[in-house]
Short mmCIF file of C-alpha atoms in Angstrom, two decimals:
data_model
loop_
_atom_site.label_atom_id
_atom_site.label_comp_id
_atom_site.label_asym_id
_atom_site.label_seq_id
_atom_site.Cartn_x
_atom_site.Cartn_y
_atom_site.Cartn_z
CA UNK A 1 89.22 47.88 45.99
CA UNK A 2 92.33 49.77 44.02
CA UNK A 3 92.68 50.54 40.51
CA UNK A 4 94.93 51.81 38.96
CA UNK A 5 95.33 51.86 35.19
CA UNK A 6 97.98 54.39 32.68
CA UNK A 7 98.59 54.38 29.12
CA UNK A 8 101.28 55.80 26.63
CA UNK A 9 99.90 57.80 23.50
CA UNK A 10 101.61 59.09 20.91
CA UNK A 11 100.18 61.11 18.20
CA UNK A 12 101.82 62.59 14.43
CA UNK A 13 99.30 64.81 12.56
CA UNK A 14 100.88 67.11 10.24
CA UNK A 15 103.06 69.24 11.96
CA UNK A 16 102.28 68.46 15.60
CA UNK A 17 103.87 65.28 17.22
CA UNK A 18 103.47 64.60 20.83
CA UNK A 19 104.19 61.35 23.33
CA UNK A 20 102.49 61.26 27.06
CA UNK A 21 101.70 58.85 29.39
CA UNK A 22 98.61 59.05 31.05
CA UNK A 23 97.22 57.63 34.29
CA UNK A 24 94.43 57.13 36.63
CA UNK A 25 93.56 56.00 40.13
CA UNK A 26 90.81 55.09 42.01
CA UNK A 27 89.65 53.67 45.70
CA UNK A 28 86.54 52.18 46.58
CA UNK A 29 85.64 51.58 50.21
CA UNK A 30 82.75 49.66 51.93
CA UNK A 31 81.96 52.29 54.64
CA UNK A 32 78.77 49.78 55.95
CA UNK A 33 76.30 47.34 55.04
CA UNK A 34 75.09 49.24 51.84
CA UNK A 35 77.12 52.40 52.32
CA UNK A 36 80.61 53.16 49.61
CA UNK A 37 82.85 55.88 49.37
CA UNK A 38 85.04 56.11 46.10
CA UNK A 39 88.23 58.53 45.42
CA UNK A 40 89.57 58.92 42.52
CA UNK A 41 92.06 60.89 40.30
CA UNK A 42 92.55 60.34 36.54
CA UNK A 43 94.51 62.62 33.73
CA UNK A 44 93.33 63.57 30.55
CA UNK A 45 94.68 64.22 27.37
CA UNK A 46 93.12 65.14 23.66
CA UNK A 47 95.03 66.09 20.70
CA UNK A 48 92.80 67.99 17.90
CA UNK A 49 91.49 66.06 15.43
CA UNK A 50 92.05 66.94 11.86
CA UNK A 51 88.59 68.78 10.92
CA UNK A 52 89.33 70.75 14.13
CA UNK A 53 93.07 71.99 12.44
CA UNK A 54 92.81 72.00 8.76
CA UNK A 55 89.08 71.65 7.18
CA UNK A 56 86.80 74.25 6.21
CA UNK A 57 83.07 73.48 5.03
CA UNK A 58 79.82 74.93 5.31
CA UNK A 59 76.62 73.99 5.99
CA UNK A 60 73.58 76.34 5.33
CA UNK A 61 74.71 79.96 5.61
CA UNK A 62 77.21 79.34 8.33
CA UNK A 63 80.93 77.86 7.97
CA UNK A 64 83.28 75.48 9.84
CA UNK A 65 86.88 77.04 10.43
CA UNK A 66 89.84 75.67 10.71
CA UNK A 67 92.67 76.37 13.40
CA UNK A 68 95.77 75.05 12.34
CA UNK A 69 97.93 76.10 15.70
CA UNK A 70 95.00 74.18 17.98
CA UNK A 71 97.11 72.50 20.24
CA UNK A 72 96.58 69.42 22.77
CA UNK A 73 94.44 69.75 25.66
CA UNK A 74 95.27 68.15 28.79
CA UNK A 75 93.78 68.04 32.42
CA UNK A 76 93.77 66.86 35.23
CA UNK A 77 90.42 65.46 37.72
CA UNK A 78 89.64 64.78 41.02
CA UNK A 79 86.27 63.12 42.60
CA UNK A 80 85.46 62.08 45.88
CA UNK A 81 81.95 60.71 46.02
CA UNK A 82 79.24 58.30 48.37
CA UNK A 83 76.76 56.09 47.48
CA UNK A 84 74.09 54.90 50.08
CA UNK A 85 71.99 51.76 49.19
CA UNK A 86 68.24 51.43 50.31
CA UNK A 87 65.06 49.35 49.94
CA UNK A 88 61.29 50.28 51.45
CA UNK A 89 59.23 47.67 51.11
CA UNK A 90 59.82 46.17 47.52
CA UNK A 91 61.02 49.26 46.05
CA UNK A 92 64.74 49.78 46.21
CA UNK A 93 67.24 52.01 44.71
CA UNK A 94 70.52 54.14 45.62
CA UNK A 95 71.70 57.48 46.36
CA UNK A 96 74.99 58.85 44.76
CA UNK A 97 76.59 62.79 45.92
CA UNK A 98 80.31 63.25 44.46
CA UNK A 99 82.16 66.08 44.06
CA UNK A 100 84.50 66.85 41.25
CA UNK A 101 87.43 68.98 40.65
CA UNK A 102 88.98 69.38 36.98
CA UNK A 103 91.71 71.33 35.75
CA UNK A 104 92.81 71.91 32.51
CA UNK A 105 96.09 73.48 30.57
CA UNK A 106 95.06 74.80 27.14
CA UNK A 107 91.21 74.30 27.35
CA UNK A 108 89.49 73.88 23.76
CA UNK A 109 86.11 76.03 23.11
CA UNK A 110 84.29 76.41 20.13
CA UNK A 111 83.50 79.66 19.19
CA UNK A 112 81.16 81.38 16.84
CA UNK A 113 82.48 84.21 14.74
CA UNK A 114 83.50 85.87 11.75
CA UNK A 115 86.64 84.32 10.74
CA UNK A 116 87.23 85.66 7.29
CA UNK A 117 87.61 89.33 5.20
CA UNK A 118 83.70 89.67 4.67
CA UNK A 119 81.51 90.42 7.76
CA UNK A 120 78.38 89.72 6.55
CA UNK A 121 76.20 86.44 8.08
CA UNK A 122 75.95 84.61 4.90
CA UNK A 123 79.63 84.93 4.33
CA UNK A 124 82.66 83.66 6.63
CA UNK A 125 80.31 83.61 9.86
CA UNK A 126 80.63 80.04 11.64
CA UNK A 127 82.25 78.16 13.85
CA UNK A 128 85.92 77.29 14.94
CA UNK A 129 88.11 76.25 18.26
CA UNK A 130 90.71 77.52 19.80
CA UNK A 131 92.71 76.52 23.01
CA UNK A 132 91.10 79.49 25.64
CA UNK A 133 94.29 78.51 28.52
CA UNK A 134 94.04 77.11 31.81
CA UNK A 135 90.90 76.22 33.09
CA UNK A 136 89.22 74.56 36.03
CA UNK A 137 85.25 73.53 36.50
CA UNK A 138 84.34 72.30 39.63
CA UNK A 139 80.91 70.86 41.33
CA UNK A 140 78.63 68.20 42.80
CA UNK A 141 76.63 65.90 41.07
CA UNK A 142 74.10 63.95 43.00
CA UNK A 143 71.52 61.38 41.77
CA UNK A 144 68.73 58.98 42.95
CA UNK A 145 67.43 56.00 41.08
CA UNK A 146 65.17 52.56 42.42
CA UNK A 147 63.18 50.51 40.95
CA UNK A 148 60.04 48.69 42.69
CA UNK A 149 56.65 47.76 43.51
CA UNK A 150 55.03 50.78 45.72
CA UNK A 151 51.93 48.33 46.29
CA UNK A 152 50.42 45.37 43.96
CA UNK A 153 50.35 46.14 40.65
CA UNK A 154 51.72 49.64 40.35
CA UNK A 155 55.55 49.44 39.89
CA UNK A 156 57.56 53.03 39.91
CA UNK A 157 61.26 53.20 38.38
CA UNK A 158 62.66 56.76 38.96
CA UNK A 159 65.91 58.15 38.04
CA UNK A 160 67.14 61.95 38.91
CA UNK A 161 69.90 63.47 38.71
CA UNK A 162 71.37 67.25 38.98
CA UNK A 163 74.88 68.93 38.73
CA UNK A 164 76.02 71.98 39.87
CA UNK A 165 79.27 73.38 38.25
CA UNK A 166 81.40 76.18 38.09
CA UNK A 167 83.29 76.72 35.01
CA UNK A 168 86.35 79.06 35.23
CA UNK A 169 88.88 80.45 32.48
#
């Protein structure tokens, strides 16, 4: 199966107006019997909301800090993954391994500080974003889950998963 899907967004807040289409692709094959690869590549796109560019508040002794030139975020991902189907018995369940390639132009973090005049903890310490640049985090992820009876009356669902990743700035 294809897909293939896009959209148009289009975004005023304040000062900042921006337009962009954005689109995504994908590709499923039947490799065998119970066996499927998938490819896919999709943009991204995220403008700041308006806590992240113009409100300050506290909570406890820390503070929430605005950034008022945070601008949009937008990336780019790639994934190329296989899932293998299986049953033993009465128990069956499925296998999934993808890998994953993302890369991003003006990459929000958010950072802990001291964003104001006083340096002292109880006093503008807290939190705020800011676009760190280009970006790119890359990985596996692989996963196993089923679902069964292993023999009469003892029934085992499992599902595990793990993903490696390398984040890069």
């Amino acid at each position: 199966s294809l897909l293939f899907g896009g959209r148009f967004e289009h975004y005023h807040l304040a000062d900042l107006t921006e337009s962009k289409p954005v689109f995504r692709a994908g590709l499923n094959l039947q490799a065998g019997k119970a066996s499927y690869i998938r490819l896919s590549a999709g943009q991204g796109y995220r403008v700041p909301s308006i806590g992240e560019r113009y409100i300050t508040t506290t909570t406890g002794n820390f503070g929430f800090y605005p950034n008022p030139n945070l601008a949009p975020e937008a990336s780019i991902s790639y994934e190329l993954g296989f899932k293998q189907l299986f049953k033993f018995g009465k128990f069956a369940g499925m296998l999934d391994i993808a890998g994953f390639y993302e890369n991003y132009d003006n990459y929000v973090e958010f950072n802990f500080g001291y964003w104001g005049m006083d340096q002292t903890v109880t006093k503008n310490a807290g939190f705020k974003f800011f676009n760190t640049g280009p970006a790119r985090i890359y990985g596996i992820d692989a996963s196993v889950a089923g679902e069964g009876d292993l023999i009469k009356n003892l029934n085992l669902s499992v599902m595990v998963g793990y993903t490696y990743s390398v984040p890069q700035a």
